[in-house]
Amino acid sequence: MVRLVVALPECSEQIATLGDAQAYYRAKLVGAHKITCHGRAVTIIFEAHATHLFSVEADDAAALPEQDRVPNGRGGVRRFSVDRARLMDRVLPAVSSYTVSVPGTGPRGREKRMLHGARLSSGMYLRVVLRPGPGDAFTCASAYPVTEAVWRAMMAAKRARFPP
C-alpha cells in the first residue's frame, strides 16, 4: 500500500487547499491553548470538528466543486475559503491583544464574546467569536475579517469585559 505524505504548511499564509487547511487546523489549533489576554490567563478551545476558521456559508452547496465542499457537522455544507484559512495564525494573537470586546448572542449569562484584533495588513480587522465553556475556558466558534467601518461601530458599541 502506498501512503502519500503531504507536507504541512509552515504557516497559515501558505495554505492553498482545503486539505492544507484541515491538516493545519488539526495540527496547530485543535485542543486547548492557554494564553494571556490583557494580563489575565484564559484558555481557548478549538474543537476538532469545527470548520468556520477555513470556510464560509455556501450560497448553492449543490453547485460547489467537490474540492470546495466542507461538511459543517450538522448535515450542511460550507464553502472552503482560502482567505479565512490563511488567517488561522492570527486568531490567538487577536484574542490575546484584542482592541475591543463586545457581547454577542446567546442566553443571558452565556453570551458569546466578539473580540476584534489589531488591524490586518489588508486594512480589515479579525473578529473572533468565543462562546463560554467548557468550564472556565472559551471555545472559538468562528473568526473572520471585518471592515474598518464594522470595527469602528464595535468601538462605539456596548463593551463586554474579557476575560470576564
GROMACS .gro file of N, CA and C in nm:
model
  492
    1MET      N    1   0.084  -0.118   0.000
    1MET     CA    2   0.000   0.000   0.000
    1MET      C    3   0.089   0.124   0.000
    2VAL      N    4   0.059   0.217  -0.087
    2VAL     CA    5   0.134   0.342  -0.096
    2VAL      C    6   0.061   0.447  -0.015
    3ARG      N    7   0.134   0.516   0.069
    3ARG     CA    8   0.074   0.620   0.153
    3ARG      C    9   0.138   0.753   0.117
    4LEU      N   10   0.055   0.848   0.078
    4LEU     CA   11   0.106   0.980   0.045
    4LEU      C   12   0.122   1.063   0.171
    5VAL      N   13   0.235   1.131   0.182
    5VAL     CA   14   0.258   1.220   0.294
    5VAL      C   15   0.259   1.363   0.239
    6VAL      N   16   0.168   1.443   0.290
    6VAL     CA   17   0.158   1.581   0.246
    6VAL      C   18   0.226   1.669   0.350
    7ALA      N   19   0.315   1.754   0.306
    7ALA     CA   20   0.385   1.843   0.397
    7ALA      C   21   0.288   1.947   0.453
    8LEU      N   22   0.294   1.967   0.581
    8LEU     CA   23   0.211   2.067   0.647
    8LEU      C   24   0.270   2.205   0.621
    9PRO      N   25   0.189   2.301   0.579
    9PRO     CA   26   0.243   2.437   0.561
    9PRO      C   27   0.306   2.487   0.691
   10GLU      N   28   0.414   2.562   0.680
   10GLU     CA   29   0.481   2.616   0.799
   10GLU      C   30   0.398   2.721   0.869
   11CYS      N   31   0.322   2.797   0.792
   11CYS     CA   32   0.236   2.899   0.850
   11CYS      C   33   0.104   2.900   0.772
   12SER      N   34   0.001   2.956   0.833
   12SER     CA   35  -0.130   2.952   0.768
   12SER      C   36  -0.133   3.031   0.638
   13GLU      N   37  -0.045   3.129   0.621
   13GLU     CA   38  -0.042   3.206   0.497
   13GLU      C   39  -0.003   3.121   0.377
   14GLN      N   40   0.052   3.002   0.401
   14GLN     CA   41   0.093   2.912   0.293
   14GLN      C   42  -0.017   2.814   0.253
   15ILE      N   43  -0.131   2.818   0.319
   15ILE     CA   44  -0.241   2.726   0.288
   15ILE      C   45  -0.294   2.757   0.149
   16ALA      N   46  -0.312   2.650   0.069
   16ALA     CA   47  -0.363   2.667  -0.068
   16ALA      C   48  -0.488   2.584  -0.094
   17THR      N   49  -0.507   2.476  -0.019
   17THR     CA   50  -0.620   2.385  -0.046
   17THR      C   51  -0.697   2.355   0.081
   18LEU      N   52  -0.814   2.297   0.063
   18LEU     CA   53  -0.894   2.254   0.177
   18LEU      C   54  -0.817   2.151   0.259
   19GLY      N   55  -0.749   2.059   0.193
   19GLY     CA   56  -0.669   1.959   0.266
   19GLY      C   57  -0.561   2.024   0.350
   20ASP      N   58  -0.494   2.126   0.296
   20ASP     CA   59  -0.394   2.201   0.372
   20ASP      C   60  -0.459   2.261   0.497
   21ALA      N   61  -0.575   2.323   0.478
   21ALA     CA   62  -0.643   2.392   0.587
   21ALA      C   63  -0.684   2.294   0.696
   22GLN      N   64  -0.741   2.181   0.657
   22GLN     CA   65  -0.785   2.082   0.755
   22GLN      C   66  -0.666   2.026   0.833
   23ALA      N   67  -0.559   1.993   0.763
   23ALA     CA   68  -0.440   1.939   0.829
   23ALA      C   69  -0.378   2.043   0.921
   24TYR      N   70  -0.369   2.165   0.875
   24TYR     CA   71  -0.310   2.273   0.955
   24TYR      C   72  -0.393   2.297   1.081
   25TYR      N   73  -0.524   2.305   1.065
   25TYR     CA   74  -0.614   2.327   1.179
   25TYR      C   75  -0.595   2.215   1.282
   26ARG      N   76  -0.595   2.089   1.236
   26ARG     CA   77  -0.578   1.976   1.329
   26ARG      C   78  -0.443   1.981   1.400
   27ALA      N   79  -0.338   2.012   1.327
   27ALA     CA   80  -0.202   2.010   1.384
   27ALA      C   81  -0.173   2.130   1.473
   28LYS      N   82  -0.223   2.247   1.438
   28LYS     CA   83  -0.184   2.369   1.508
   28LYS      C   84  -0.286   2.424   1.606
   29LEU      N   85  -0.416   2.396   1.584
   29LEU     CA   86  -0.515   2.463   1.669
   29LEU      C   87  -0.601   2.370   1.754
   30VAL      N   88  -0.638   2.254   1.705
   30VAL     CA   89  -0.730   2.168   1.780
   30VAL      C   90  -0.677   2.144   1.921
   31GLY      N   91  -0.766   2.163   2.019
   31GLY     CA   92  -0.731   2.142   2.159
   31GLY      C   93  -0.737   2.271   2.238
   32ALA      N   94  -0.675   2.268   2.355
   32ALA     CA   95  -0.677   2.382   2.448
   32ALA      C   96  -0.547   2.461   2.436
   33HIS      N   97  -0.562   2.593   2.436
   33HIS     CA   98  -0.447   2.683   2.430
   33HIS      C   99  -0.457   2.781   2.548
   34LYS      N  100  -0.359   2.777   2.636
   34LYS     CA  101  -0.355   2.871   2.748
   34LYS      C  102  -0.277   2.994   2.702
   35ILE      N  103  -0.345   3.108   2.706
   35ILE     CA  104  -0.282   3.233   2.662
   35ILE      C  105  -0.304   3.340   2.767
   36THR      N  106  -0.233   3.449   2.752
   36THR     CA  107  -0.253   3.566   2.837
   36THR      C  108  -0.328   3.669   2.755
   37CYS      N  109  -0.433   3.720   2.813
   37CYS     CA  110  -0.519   3.816   2.745
   37CYS      C  111  -0.532   3.939   2.834
   38HIS      N  112  -0.469   4.048   2.791
   38HIS     CA  113  -0.468   4.172   2.869
   38HIS      C  114  -0.430   4.145   3.015
   39GLY      N  115  -0.322   4.066   3.033
   39GLY     CA  116  -0.266   4.039   3.164
   39GLY      C  117  -0.333   3.928   3.243
   40ARG      N  118  -0.435   3.865   3.189
   40ARG     CA  119  -0.505   3.757   3.260
   40ARG      C  120  -0.498   3.628   3.180
   41ALA      N  121  -0.486   3.517   3.252
   41ALA     CA  122  -0.480   3.386   3.187
   41ALA      C  123  -0.619   3.344   3.140
   42VAL      N  124  -0.625   3.287   3.021
   42VAL     CA  125  -0.751   3.237   2.966
   42VAL      C  126  -0.718   3.116   2.879
   43THR      N  127  -0.809   3.020   2.876
   43THR     CA  128  -0.792   2.902   2.791
   43THR      C  129  -0.890   2.910   2.676
   44ILE      N  130  -0.838   2.894   2.556
   44ILE     CA  131  -0.919   2.896   2.434
   44ILE      C  132  -0.918   2.756   2.375
   45ILE      N  133  -1.037   2.702   2.350
   45ILE     CA  134  -1.053   2.567   2.296
   45ILE      C  135  -1.089   2.576   2.148
   46PHE      N  136  -1.028   2.490   2.069
   46PHE     CA  137  -1.063   2.474   1.928
   46PHE      C  138  -1.112   2.331   1.911
   47GLU      N  139  -1.237   2.315   1.873
   47GLU     CA  140  -1.297   2.183   1.859
   47GLU      C  141  -1.248   2.114   1.733
   48ALA      N  142  -1.232   1.981   1.741
   48ALA     CA  143  -1.179   1.904   1.629
   48ALA      C  144  -1.268   1.910   1.506
   49HIS      N  145  -1.397   1.916   1.524
   49HIS     CA  146  -1.489   1.913   1.410
   49HIS      C  147  -1.525   2.051   1.354
   50ALA      N  148  -1.471   2.156   1.413
   50ALA     CA  149  -1.505   2.292   1.370
   50ALA      C  150  -1.448   2.322   1.231
   51THR      N  151  -1.522   2.402   1.153
   51THR     CA  152  -1.479   2.433   1.017
   51THR      C  153  -1.483   2.583   0.986
   52HIS      N  154  -1.534   2.665   1.077
   52HIS     CA  155  -1.558   2.805   1.047
   52HIS      C  156  -1.431   2.886   1.024
   53LEU      N  157  -1.316   2.839   1.071
   53LEU     CA  158  -1.193   2.915   1.051
   53LEU      C  159  -1.140   2.904   0.909
   54PHE      N  160  -1.196   2.810   0.831
   54PHE     CA  161  -1.149   2.796   0.693
   54PHE      C  162  -1.263   2.775   0.594
   55SER      N  163  -1.383   2.822   0.630
   55SER     CA  164  -1.496   2.809   0.538
   55SER      C  165  -1.595   2.923   0.559
   56VAL      N  166  -1.685   2.938   0.461
   56VAL     CA  167  -1.791   3.038   0.466
   56VAL      C  168  -1.921   2.969   0.427
   57GLU      N  169  -2.034   3.036   0.452
   57GLU     CA  170  -2.162   2.981   0.410
   57GLU      C  171  -2.162   2.961   0.259
   58ALA      N  172  -2.223   2.853   0.217
   58ALA     CA  173  -2.232   2.824   0.074
   58ALA      C  174  -2.368   2.871   0.022
   59ASP      N  175  -2.367   2.958  -0.078
   59ASP     CA  176  -2.492   3.005  -0.137
   59ASP      C  177  -2.566   2.891  -0.204
   60ASP      N  178  -2.497   2.811  -0.282
   60ASP     CA  179  -2.557   2.700  -0.353
   60ASP      C  180  -2.467   2.578  -0.334
   61ALA      N  181  -2.487   2.508  -0.222
   61ALA     CA  182  -2.399   2.396  -0.186
   61ALA      C  183  -2.397   2.288  -0.293
   62ALA      N  184  -2.509   2.264  -0.359
   62ALA     CA  185  -2.516   2.159  -0.461
   62ALA      C  186  -2.425   2.189  -0.579
   63ALA      N  187  -2.401   2.316  -0.607
   63ALA     CA  188  -2.320   2.355  -0.722
   63ALA      C  189  -2.171   2.364  -0.690
   64LEU      N  190  -2.133   2.344  -0.563
   64LEU     CA  191  -1.991   2.356  -0.526
   64LEU      C  192  -1.908   2.242  -0.583
   65PRO      N  193  -1.791   2.273  -0.635
   65PRO     CA  194  -1.699   2.165  -0.674
   65PRO      C  195  -1.660   2.084  -0.549
   66GLU      N  196  -1.635   1.958  -0.566
   66GLU     CA  197  -1.604   1.868  -0.453
   66GLU      C  198  -1.488   1.921  -0.368
   67GLN      N  199  -1.385   1.979  -0.430
   67GLN     CA  200  -1.268   2.025  -0.355
   67GLN      C  201  -1.297   2.146  -0.267
   68ASP      N  202  -1.414   2.210  -0.286
   68ASP     CA  203  -1.450   2.325  -0.204
   68ASP      C  204  -1.559   2.295  -0.102
   69ARG      N  205  -1.607   2.172  -0.097
   69ARG     CA  206  -1.717   2.134  -0.007
   69ARG      C  207  -1.663   2.102   0.133
   70VAL      N  208  -1.716   2.169   0.232
   70VAL     CA  209  -1.675   2.148   0.371
   70VAL      C  210  -1.799   2.110   0.451
   71PRO      N  211  -1.812   1.982   0.491
   71PRO     CA  212  -1.927   1.944   0.574
   71PRO      C  213  -1.924   2.021   0.705
   72ASN      N  214  -2.040   2.075   0.746
   72ASN     CA  215  -2.040   2.158   0.867
   72ASN      C  216  -2.072   2.082   0.994
   73GLY      N  217  -2.091   1.951   0.985
   73GLY     CA  218  -2.117   1.871   1.105
   73GLY      C  219  -2.264   1.862   1.141
   74ARG      N  220  -2.348   1.940   1.077
   74ARG     CA  221  -2.492   1.935   1.103
   74ARG      C  222  -2.569   1.895   0.978
   75GLY      N  223  -2.502   1.826   0.888
   75GLY     CA  224  -2.566   1.782   0.766
   75GLY      C  225  -2.559   1.882   0.653
   76GLY      N  226  -2.510   2.002   0.680
   76GLY     CA  227  -2.499   2.105   0.577
   76GLY      C  228  -2.360   2.108   0.517
   77VAL      N  229  -2.344   2.198   0.423
   77VAL     CA  230  -2.215   2.213   0.356
   77VAL      C  231  -2.177   2.361   0.353
   78ARG      N  232  -2.052   2.388   0.381
   78ARG     CA  233  -1.996   2.522   0.369
   78ARG      C  234  -1.895   2.520   0.256
   79ARG      N  235  -1.849   2.638   0.213
   79ARG     CA  236  -1.753   2.651   0.104
   79ARG      C  237  -1.616   2.685   0.162
   80PHE      N  238  -1.513   2.616   0.115
   80PHE     CA  239  -1.376   2.643   0.157
   80PHE      C  240  -1.340   2.787   0.122
   81SER      N  241  -1.273   2.855   0.216
   81SER     CA  242  -1.227   2.993   0.194
   81SER      C  243  -1.077   2.999   0.225
   82VAL      N  244  -0.997   3.012   0.120
   82VAL     CA  245  -0.853   3.022   0.139
   82VAL      C  246  -0.819   3.149   0.216
   83ASP      N  247  -0.897   3.255   0.196
   83ASP     CA  248  -0.870   3.381   0.267
   83ASP      C  249  -0.886   3.364   0.417
   84ARG      N  250  -0.993   3.297   0.459
   84ARG     CA  251  -1.011   3.271   0.603
   84ARG      C  252  -0.904   3.177   0.654
   85ALA      N  253  -0.876   3.072   0.579
   85ALA     CA  254  -0.777   2.973   0.622
   85ALA      C  255  -0.641   3.038   0.648
   86ARG      N  256  -0.605   3.133   0.565
   86ARG     CA  257  -0.475   3.197   0.579
   86ARG      C  258  -0.467   3.291   0.699
   87LEU      N  259  -0.579   3.311   0.768
   87LEU     CA  260  -0.581   3.394   0.889
   87LEU      C  261  -0.572   3.311   1.018
   88MET      N  262  -0.563   3.179   1.008
   88MET     CA  263  -0.565   3.095   1.128
   88MET      C  264  -0.456   3.130   1.228
   89ASP      N  265  -0.338   3.167   1.180
   89ASP     CA  266  -0.230   3.204   1.273
   89ASP      C  267  -0.258   3.333   1.348
   90ARG      N  268  -0.353   3.408   1.304
   90ARG     CA  269  -0.384   3.538   1.365
   90ARG      C  270  -0.492   3.530   1.473
   91VAL      N  271  -0.556   3.414   1.487
   91VAL     CA  272  -0.669   3.403   1.580
   91VAL      C  273  -0.625   3.422   1.725
   92LEU      N  274  -0.529   3.345   1.772
   92LEU     CA  275  -0.487   3.357   1.912
   92LEU      C  276  -0.426   3.495   1.942
   93PRO      N  277  -0.343   3.551   1.855
   93PRO     CA  278  -0.296   3.687   1.881
   93PRO      C  279  -0.410   3.790   1.884
   94ALA      N  280  -0.513   3.771   1.803
   94ALA     CA  281  -0.627   3.863   1.806
   94ALA      C  282  -0.698   3.856   1.940
   95VAL      N  283  -0.704   3.738   1.999
   95VAL     CA  284  -0.767   3.723   2.131
   95VAL      C  285  -0.677   3.783   2.238
   96SER      N  286  -0.550   3.750   2.236
   96SER     CA  287  -0.461   3.793   2.344
   96SER      C  288  -0.441   3.944   2.350
   97SER      N  289  -0.450   4.010   2.236
   97SER     CA  290  -0.432   4.156   2.238
   97SER      C  291  -0.545   4.225   2.162
   98TYR      N  292  -0.667   4.185   2.192
   98TYR     CA  293  -0.782   4.243   2.122
   98TYR      C  294  -0.791   4.394   2.145
   99THR      N  295  -0.852   4.461   2.049
   99THR     CA  296  -0.870   4.605   2.059
   99THR      C  297  -1.006   4.642   2.117
  100VAL      N  298  -1.105   4.557   2.096
  100VAL     CA  299  -1.238   4.581   2.151
  100VAL      C  300  -1.311   4.448   2.167
  101SER      N  301  -1.387   4.436   2.275
  101SER     CA  302  -1.469   4.319   2.303
  101SER      C  303  -1.613   4.363   2.322
  102VAL      N  304  -1.704   4.300   2.249
  102VAL     CA  305  -1.846   4.333   2.260
  102VAL      C  306  -1.925   4.205   2.281
  103PRO      N  307  -2.045   4.217   2.343
  103PRO     CA  308  -2.125   4.097   2.363
  103PRO      C  309  -2.181   4.046   2.231
  104GLY      N  310  -2.191   3.916   2.219
  104GLY     CA  311  -2.254   3.854   2.103
  104GLY      C  312  -2.389   3.799   2.145
  105THR      N  313  -2.439   3.703   2.071
  105THR     CA  314  -2.569   3.644   2.100
  105THR      C  315  -2.554   3.528   2.198
  106GLY      N  316  -2.666   3.485   2.253
  106GLY     CA  317  -2.670   3.371   2.343
  106GLY      C  318  -2.757   3.400   2.463
  107PRO      N  319  -2.793   3.294   2.536
  107PRO     CA  320  -2.878   3.313   2.654
  107PRO      C  321  -2.809   3.401   2.757
  108ARG      N  322  -2.887   3.477   2.832
  108ARG     CA  323  -2.832   3.568   2.932
  108ARG      C  324  -2.737   3.494   3.026
  109GLY      N  325  -2.621   3.552   3.044
  109GLY     CA  326  -2.518   3.490   3.127
  109GLY      C  327  -2.429   3.394   3.051
  110ARG      N  328  -2.468   3.357   2.931
  110ARG     CA  329  -2.389   3.265   2.847
  110ARG      C  330  -2.363   3.326   2.709
  111GLU      N  331  -2.368   3.460   2.702
  111GLU     CA  332  -2.348   3.527   2.574
  111GLU      C  333  -2.209   3.501   2.520
  112LYS      N  334  -2.203   3.495   2.389
  112LYS     CA  335  -2.073   3.486   2.323
  112LYS      C  336  -2.003   3.620   2.336
  113ARG      N  337  -1.874   3.621   2.308
  113ARG     CA  338  -1.796   3.744   2.303
  113ARG      C  339  -1.744   3.759   2.162
  114MET      N  340  -1.745   3.881   2.113
  114MET     CA  341  -1.684   3.910   1.984
  114MET      C  342  -1.564   3.999   2.011
  115LEU      N  343  -1.447   3.943   1.990
  115LEU     CA  344  -1.322   4.017   2.010
  115LEU      C  345  -1.269   4.058   1.874
  116HIS      N  346  -1.210   4.176   1.869
  116HIS     CA  347  -1.156   4.227   1.743
  116HIS      C  348  -1.008   4.255   1.762
  117GLY      N  349  -0.927   4.190   1.681
  117GLY     CA  350  -0.783   4.206   1.690
  117GLY      C  351  -0.736   4.337   1.629
  118ALA      N  352  -0.606   4.350   1.623
  118ALA     CA  353  -0.543   4.468   1.563
  118ALA      C  354  -0.567   4.469   1.412
  119ARG      N  355  -0.545   4.582   1.352
  119ARG     CA  356  -0.563   4.598   1.207
  119ARG      C  357  -0.473   4.501   1.131
  120LEU      N  358  -0.530   4.432   1.033
  120LEU     CA  359  -0.456   4.341   0.946
  120LEU      C  360  -0.391   4.420   0.833
  121SER      N  361  -0.296   4.361   0.766
  121SER     CA  362  -0.229   4.430   0.655
  121SER      C  363  -0.328   4.465   0.543
  122SER      N  364  -0.439   4.394   0.535
  122SER     CA  365  -0.542   4.422   0.435
  122SER      C  366  -0.625   4.545   0.469
  123GLY      N  367  -0.609   4.597   0.592
  123GLY     CA  368  -0.690   4.709   0.637
  123GLY      C  369  -0.814   4.664   0.714
  124MET      N  370  -0.839   4.535   0.714
  124MET     CA  371  -0.954   4.481   0.788
  124MET      C  372  -0.909   4.442   0.929
  125TYR      N  373  -1.004   4.395   1.009
  125TYR     CA  374  -0.978   4.352   1.147
  125TYR      C  375  -1.032   4.211   1.164
  126LEU      N  376  -0.962   4.128   1.239
  126LEU     CA  377  -1.008   3.991   1.261
  126LEU      C  378  -1.103   3.988   1.379
  127ARG      N  379  -1.227   3.946   1.353
  127ARG     CA  380  -1.326   3.926   1.460
  127ARG      C  381  -1.319   3.780   1.500
  128VAL      N  382  -1.304   3.754   1.630
  128VAL     CA  383  -1.302   3.618   1.683
  128VAL      C  384  -1.424   3.604   1.774
  129VAL      N  385  -1.506   3.505   1.745
  129VAL     CA  386  -1.627   3.481   1.823
  129VAL      C  387  -1.600   3.366   1.918
  130LEU      N  388  -1.615   3.392   2.048
  130LEU     CA  389  -1.592   3.291   2.151
  130LEU      C  390  -1.721   3.264   2.227
  131ARG      N  391  -1.744   3.138   2.258
  131ARG     CA  392  -1.858   3.105   2.344
  131ARG      C  393  -1.803   3.049   2.475
  132PRO      N  394  -1.874   3.075   2.585
  132PRO     CA  395  -1.826   3.026   2.715
  132PRO      C  396  -1.827   2.874   2.722
  133GLY      N  397  -1.726   2.819   2.789
  133GLY     CA  398  -1.721   2.677   2.817
  133GLY      C  399  -1.626   2.604   2.723
  134PRO      N  400  -1.590   2.485   2.763
  134PRO     CA  401  -1.632   2.416   2.884
  134PRO      C  402  -1.561   2.472   3.009
  135GLY      N  403  -1.630   2.465   3.120
  135GLY     CA  404  -1.574   2.517   3.245
  135GLY      C  405  -1.543   2.664   3.234
  136ASP      N  406  -1.424   2.701   3.278
  136ASP     CA  407  -1.380   2.841   3.272
  136ASP      C  408  -1.320   2.879   3.138
  137ALA      N  409  -1.308   2.783   3.048
  137ALA     CA  410  -1.247   2.809   2.917
  137ALA      C  411  -1.349   2.874   2.823
  138PHE      N  412  -1.301   2.912   2.706
  138PHE     CA  413  -1.386   2.966   2.599
  138PHE      C  414  -1.357   2.887   2.473
  139THR      N  415  -1.460   2.860   2.396
  139THR     CA  416  -1.445   2.785   2.272
  139THR      C  417  -1.455   2.879   2.154
  140CYS      N  418  -1.361   2.868   2.061
  140CYS     CA  419  -1.363   2.951   1.941
  140CYS      C  420  -1.473   2.899   1.848
  141ALA      N  421  -1.574   2.983   1.826
  141ALA     CA  422  -1.686   2.947   1.738
  141ALA      C  423  -1.658   2.987   1.595
  142SER      N  424  -1.587   3.097   1.574
  142SER     CA  425  -1.559   3.146   1.440
  142SER      C  426  -1.455   3.257   1.445
  143ALA      N  427  -1.400   3.286   1.330
  143ALA     CA  428  -1.309   3.401   1.315
  143ALA      C  429  -1.313   3.442   1.169
  144TYR      N  430  -1.328   3.571   1.149
  144TYR     CA  431  -1.339   3.621   1.012
  144TYR      C  432  -1.307   3.770   1.009
  145PRO      N  433  -1.261   3.819   0.894
  145PRO     CA  434  -1.227   3.961   0.884
  145PRO      C  435  -1.351   4.048   0.871
  146VAL      N  436  -1.343   4.167   0.931
  146VAL     CA  437  -1.450   4.266   0.918
  146VAL      C  438  -1.386   4.397   0.872
  147THR      N  439  -1.468   4.481   0.813
  147THR     CA  440  -1.418   4.608   0.760
  147THR      C  441  -1.386   4.705   0.873
  148GLU      N  442  -1.315   4.810   0.839
  148GLU     CA  443  -1.284   4.915   0.936
  148GLU      C  444  -1.413   4.980   0.986
  149ALA      N  445  -1.512   4.996   0.899
  149ALA     CA  446  -1.640   5.056   0.940
  149ALA      C  447  -1.708   4.970   1.047
  150VAL      N  448  -1.705   4.839   1.030
  150VAL     CA  449  -1.763   4.749   1.130
  150VAL      C  450  -1.684   4.759   1.260
  151TRP      N  451  -1.553   4.760   1.251
  151TRP     CA  452  -1.468   4.772   1.370
  151TRP      C  453  -1.498   4.903   1.443
  152ARG      N  454  -1.511   5.013   1.369
  152ARG     CA  455  -1.543   5.142   1.431
  152ARG      C  456  -1.678   5.137   1.502
  153ALA      N  457  -1.774   5.071   1.441
  153ALA     CA  458  -1.906   5.056   1.505
  153ALA      C  459  -1.893   4.977   1.635
  154MET      N  460  -1.806   4.878   1.637
  154MET     CA  461  -1.784   4.799   1.758
  154MET      C  462  -1.716   4.884   1.865
  155MET      N  463  -1.627   4.973   1.824
  155MET     CA  464  -1.560   5.062   1.918
  155MET      C  465  -1.662   5.154   1.987
  156ALA      N  466  -1.770   5.185   1.917
  156ALA     CA  467  -1.873   5.274   1.972
  156ALA      C  468  -1.984   5.196   2.044
  157ALA      N  469  -1.984   5.064   2.032
  157ALA     CA  470  -2.091   4.982   2.090
  157ALA      C  471  -2.066   4.953   2.238
  158LYS      N  472  -2.165   4.893   2.301
  158LYS     CA  473  -2.153   4.849   2.440
  158LYS      C  474  -2.040   4.746   2.449
  159ARG      N  475  -1.954   4.761   2.545
  159ARG     CA  476  -1.839   4.673   2.561
  159ARG      C  477  -1.876   4.553   2.650
  160ALA      N  478  -1.798   4.447   2.633
  160ALA     CA  479  -1.811   4.329   2.718
  160ALA      C  480  -1.672   4.296   2.772
  161ARG      N  481  -1.658   4.288   2.900
  161ARG     CA  482  -1.527   4.260   2.961
  161ARG      C  483  -1.479   4.121   2.919
  162PHE      N  484  -1.352   4.111   2.886
  162PHE     CA  485  -1.294   3.981   2.853
  162PHE      C  486  -1.149   3.977   2.897
  163PRO      N  487  -1.108   3.870   2.965
  163PRO     CA  488  -1.193   3.765   3.020
  163PRO      C  489  -1.284   3.822   3.127
  164PRO      N  490  -1.401   3.758   3.140
  164PRO     CA  491  -1.499   3.812   3.236
  164PRO      C  492  -1.450   3.807   3.380
   0.00000   0.00000   0.00000
